[in-house]
mmCIF file of C-alpha atoms in Angstrom:
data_model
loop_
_atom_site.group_PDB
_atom_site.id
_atom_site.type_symbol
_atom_site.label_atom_id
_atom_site.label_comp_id
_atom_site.label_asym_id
_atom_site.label_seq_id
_atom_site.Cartn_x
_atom_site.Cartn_y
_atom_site.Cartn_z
ATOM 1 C CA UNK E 1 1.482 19.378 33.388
ATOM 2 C CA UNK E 2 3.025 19.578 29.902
ATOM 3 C CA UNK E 3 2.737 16.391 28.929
ATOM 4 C CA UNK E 4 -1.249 16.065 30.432
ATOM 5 C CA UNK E 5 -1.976 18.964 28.440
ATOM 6 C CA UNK E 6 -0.048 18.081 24.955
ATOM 7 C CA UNK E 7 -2.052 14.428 25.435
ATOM 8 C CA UNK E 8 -4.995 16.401 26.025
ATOM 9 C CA UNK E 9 -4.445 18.220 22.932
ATOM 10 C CA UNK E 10 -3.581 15.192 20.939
ATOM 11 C CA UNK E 11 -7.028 13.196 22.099
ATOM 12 C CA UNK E 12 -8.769 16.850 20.829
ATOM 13 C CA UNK E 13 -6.734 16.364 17.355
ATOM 14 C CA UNK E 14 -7.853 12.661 16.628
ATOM 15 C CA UNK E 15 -11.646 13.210 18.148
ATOM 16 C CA UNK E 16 -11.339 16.618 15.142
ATOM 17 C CA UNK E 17 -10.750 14.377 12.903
ATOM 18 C CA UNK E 18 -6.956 15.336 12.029
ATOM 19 C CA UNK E 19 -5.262 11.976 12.314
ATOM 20 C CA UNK E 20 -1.780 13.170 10.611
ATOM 21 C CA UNK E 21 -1.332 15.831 14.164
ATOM 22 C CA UNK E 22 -2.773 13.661 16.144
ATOM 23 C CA UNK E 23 -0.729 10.732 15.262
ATOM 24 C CA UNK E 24 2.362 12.622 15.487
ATOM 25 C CA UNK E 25 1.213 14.295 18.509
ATOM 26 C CA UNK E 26 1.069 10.929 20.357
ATOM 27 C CA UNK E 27 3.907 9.293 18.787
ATOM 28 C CA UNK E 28 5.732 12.492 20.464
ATOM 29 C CA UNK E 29 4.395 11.989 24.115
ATOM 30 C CA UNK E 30 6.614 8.724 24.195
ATOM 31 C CA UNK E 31 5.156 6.415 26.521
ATOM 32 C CA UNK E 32 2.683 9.100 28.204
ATOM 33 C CA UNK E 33 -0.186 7.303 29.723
ATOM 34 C CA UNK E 34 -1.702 5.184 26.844
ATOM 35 C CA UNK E 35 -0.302 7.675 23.330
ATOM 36 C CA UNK E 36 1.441 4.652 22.159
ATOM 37 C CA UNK E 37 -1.890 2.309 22.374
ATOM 38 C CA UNK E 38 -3.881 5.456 20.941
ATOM 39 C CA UNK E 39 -1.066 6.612 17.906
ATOM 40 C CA UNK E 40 -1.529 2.451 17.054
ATOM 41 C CA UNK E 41 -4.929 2.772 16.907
ATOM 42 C CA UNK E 42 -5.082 5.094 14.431
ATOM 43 C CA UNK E 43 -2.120 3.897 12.137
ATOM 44 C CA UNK E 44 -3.672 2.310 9.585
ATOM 45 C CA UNK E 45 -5.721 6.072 9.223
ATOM 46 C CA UNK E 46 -2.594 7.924 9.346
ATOM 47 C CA UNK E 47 -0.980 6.225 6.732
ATOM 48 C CA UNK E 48 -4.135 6.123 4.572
ATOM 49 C CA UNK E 49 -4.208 10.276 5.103
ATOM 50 C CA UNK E 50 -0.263 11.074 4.484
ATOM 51 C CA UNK E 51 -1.019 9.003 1.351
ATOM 52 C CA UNK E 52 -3.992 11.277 -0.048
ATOM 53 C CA UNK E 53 -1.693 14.259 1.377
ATOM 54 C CA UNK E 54 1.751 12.752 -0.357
ATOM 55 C CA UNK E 55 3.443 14.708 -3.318
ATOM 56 C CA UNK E 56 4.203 12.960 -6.312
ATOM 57 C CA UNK E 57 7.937 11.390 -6.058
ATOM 58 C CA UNK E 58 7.452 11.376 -2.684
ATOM 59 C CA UNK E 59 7.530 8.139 -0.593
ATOM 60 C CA UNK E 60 4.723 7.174 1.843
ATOM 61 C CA UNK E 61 4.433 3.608 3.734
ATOM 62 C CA UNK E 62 1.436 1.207 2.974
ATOM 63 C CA UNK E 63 1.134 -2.208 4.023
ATOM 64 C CA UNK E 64 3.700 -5.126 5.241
ATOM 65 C CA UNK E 65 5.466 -7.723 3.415
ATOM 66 C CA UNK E 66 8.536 -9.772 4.762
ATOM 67 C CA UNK E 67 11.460 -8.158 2.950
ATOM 68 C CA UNK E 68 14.016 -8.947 5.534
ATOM 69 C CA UNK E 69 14.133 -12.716 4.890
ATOM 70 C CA UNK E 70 13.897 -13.015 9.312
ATOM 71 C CA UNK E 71 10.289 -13.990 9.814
ATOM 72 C CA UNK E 72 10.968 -13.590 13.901
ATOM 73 C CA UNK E 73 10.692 -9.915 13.087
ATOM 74 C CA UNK E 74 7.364 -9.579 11.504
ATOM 75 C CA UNK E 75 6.784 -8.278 8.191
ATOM 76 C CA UNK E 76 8.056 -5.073 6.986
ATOM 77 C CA UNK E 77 5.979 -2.052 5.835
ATOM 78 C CA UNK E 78 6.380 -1.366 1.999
ATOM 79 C CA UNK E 79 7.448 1.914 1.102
ATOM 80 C CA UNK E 80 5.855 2.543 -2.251
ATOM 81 C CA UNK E 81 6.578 6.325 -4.518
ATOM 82 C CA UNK E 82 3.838 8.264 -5.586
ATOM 83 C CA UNK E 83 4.073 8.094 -9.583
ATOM 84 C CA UNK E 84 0.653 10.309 -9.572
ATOM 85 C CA UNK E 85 -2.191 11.875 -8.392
ATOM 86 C CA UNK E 86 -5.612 12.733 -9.763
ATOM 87 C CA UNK E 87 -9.144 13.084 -9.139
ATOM 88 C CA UNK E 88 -8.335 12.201 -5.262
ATOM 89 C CA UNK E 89 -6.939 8.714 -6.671
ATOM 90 C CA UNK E 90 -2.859 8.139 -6.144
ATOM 91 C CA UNK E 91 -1.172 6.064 -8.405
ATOM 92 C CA UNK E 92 2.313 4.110 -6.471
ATOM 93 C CA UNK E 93 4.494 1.944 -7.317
ATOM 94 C CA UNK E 94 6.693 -0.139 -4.521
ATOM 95 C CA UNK E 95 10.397 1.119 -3.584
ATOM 96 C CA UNK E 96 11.717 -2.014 -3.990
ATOM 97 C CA UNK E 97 10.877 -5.342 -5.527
ATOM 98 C CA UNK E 98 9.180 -7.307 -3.014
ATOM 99 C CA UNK E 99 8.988 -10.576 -4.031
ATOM 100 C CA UNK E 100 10.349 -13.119 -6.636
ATOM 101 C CA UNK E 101 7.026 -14.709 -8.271
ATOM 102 C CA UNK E 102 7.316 -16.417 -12.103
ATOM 103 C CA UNK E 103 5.088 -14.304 -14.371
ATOM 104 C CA UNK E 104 3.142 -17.741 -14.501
ATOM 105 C CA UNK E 105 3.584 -20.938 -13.273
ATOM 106 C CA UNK E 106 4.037 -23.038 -16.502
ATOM 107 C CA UNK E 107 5.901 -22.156 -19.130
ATOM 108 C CA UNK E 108 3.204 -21.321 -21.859
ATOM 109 C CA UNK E 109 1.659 -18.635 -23.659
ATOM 110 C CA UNK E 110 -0.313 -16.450 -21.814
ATOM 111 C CA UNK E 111 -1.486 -12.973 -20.928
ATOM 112 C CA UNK E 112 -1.906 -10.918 -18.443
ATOM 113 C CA UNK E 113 -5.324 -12.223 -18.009
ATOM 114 C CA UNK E 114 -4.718 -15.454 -17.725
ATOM 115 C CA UNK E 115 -1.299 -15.311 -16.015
ATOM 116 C CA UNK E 116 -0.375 -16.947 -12.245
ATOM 117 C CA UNK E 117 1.169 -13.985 -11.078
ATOM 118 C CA UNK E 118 -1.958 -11.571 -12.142
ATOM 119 C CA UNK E 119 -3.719 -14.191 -9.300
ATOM 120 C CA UNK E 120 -0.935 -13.796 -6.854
ATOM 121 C CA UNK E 121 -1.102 -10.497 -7.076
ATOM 122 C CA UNK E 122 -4.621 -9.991 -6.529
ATOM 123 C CA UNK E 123 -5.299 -12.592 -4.025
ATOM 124 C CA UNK E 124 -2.179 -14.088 -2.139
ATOM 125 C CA UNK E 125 -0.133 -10.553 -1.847
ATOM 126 C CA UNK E 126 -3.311 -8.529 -1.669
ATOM 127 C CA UNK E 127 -5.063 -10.841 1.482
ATOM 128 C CA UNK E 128 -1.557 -10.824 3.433
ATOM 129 C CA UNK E 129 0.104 -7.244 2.791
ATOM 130 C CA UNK E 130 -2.850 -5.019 3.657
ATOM 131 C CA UNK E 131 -5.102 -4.654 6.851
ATOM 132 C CA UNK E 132 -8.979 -3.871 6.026
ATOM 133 C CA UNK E 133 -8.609 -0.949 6.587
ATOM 134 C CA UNK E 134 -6.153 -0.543 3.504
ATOM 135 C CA UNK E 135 -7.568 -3.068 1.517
ATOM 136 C CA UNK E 136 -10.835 -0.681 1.303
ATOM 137 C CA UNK E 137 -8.734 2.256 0.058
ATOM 138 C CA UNK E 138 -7.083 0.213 -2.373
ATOM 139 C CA UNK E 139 -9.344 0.969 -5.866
ATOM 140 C CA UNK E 140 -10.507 -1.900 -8.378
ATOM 141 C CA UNK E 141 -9.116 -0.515 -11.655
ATOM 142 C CA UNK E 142 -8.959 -1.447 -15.588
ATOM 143 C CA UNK E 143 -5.623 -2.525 -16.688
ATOM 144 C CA UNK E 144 -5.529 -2.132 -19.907
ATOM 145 C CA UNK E 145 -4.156 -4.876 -22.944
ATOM 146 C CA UNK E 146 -2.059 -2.593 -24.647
ATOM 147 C CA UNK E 147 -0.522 -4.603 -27.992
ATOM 148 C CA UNK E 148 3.291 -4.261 -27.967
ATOM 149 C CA UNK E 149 4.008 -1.854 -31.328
ATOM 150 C CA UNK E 150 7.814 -4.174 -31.508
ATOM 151 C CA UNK E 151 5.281 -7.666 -31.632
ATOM 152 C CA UNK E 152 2.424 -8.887 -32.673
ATOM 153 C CA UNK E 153 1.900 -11.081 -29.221
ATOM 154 C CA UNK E 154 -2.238 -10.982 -28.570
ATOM 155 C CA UNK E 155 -2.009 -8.959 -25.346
ATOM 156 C CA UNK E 156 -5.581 -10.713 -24.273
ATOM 157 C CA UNK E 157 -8.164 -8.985 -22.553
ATOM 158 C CA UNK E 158 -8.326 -5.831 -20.174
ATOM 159 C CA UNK E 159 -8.472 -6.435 -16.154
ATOM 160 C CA UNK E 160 -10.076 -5.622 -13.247
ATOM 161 C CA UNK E 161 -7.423 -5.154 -11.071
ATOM 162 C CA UNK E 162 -6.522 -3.847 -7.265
ATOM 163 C CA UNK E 163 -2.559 -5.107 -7.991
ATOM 164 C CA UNK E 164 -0.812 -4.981 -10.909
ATOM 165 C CA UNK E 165 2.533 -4.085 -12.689
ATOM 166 C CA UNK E 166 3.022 -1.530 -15.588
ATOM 167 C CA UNK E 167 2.869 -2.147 -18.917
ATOM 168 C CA UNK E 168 4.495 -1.355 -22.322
#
């Protein structure tokens, strides 16, 4: 009866609207009739709302990347810390360095704007690391060209970006 009625409770939680409880809620029943299909099926939400709920510092999960180097496995979810909130935006930056790309693929001058791994970034990383569902939570941004103060290397144009690393 305990278990009918915390399921019960859970479905009540997720049709309300609160993912977070409700996601834990089912993720608690085990394999209660169908909680684990049901706290799946709402994943991608949950994560999206403990990342609008997240404190800065803290660390939320968002999106999947093999970091593992064992492909049998499936890809990893990146762990990413909250550098900073505002005006319902969140500003992260991954955990850990997830991949080893060449800021661009010939050795020549060239900005951020023009760069190969601005692309990968953007397009190759971006399509395979986030489900739909994250990839419309994910904002289009301006990066800015900041000119270094130590050089005088043109810093090229500012972005439109949904990935990008930080600057000077």
């Amino acid at each position: 009866i305990i278990p009918n009625g915390k399921y019960n409770d859970a479905v009540a939680l997720m049709d309300e609207g609160n993912i977070i409880e409700a996601y834990e809620a089912f993720v608690a029943l085990g394999n209660h009739k169908d909680s684990t299909e049901k706290a799946l099926s709402i994943y991608d939400d949950y994560k999206i709302e403990k990342l609008k709920t997240s404190e800065v510092g803290s660390v939320v999960k968002f999106g999947y990347c093999e970091q593992d180097s064992d492909f049998s496995n499936g890809k990893e979810e990146i762990e990413w810390i909250v550098l900073e909130k505002q005006d319902n935006r969140v500003f992260i930056i991954s955990k850990y360095g997830l991949n080893f790309e060449p800021y661009n693929a010939e050795y020549t001058d060239v900005t951020w704007e023009t760069c190969t791994l601005r692309y990968w970034l953007n397009n190759d990383f971006f399509n395979s690391s986030f489900t739909n569902t994250e990839k419309a939570f994910i904002s289009t941004v301006t990066v800015s060209a900041d000119a270094n103060p130590e050089y005088t290397t043109d810093p090229g144009d500012d972005t439109q970006d949904k990935v990008f690393l930080l600057s000077i």
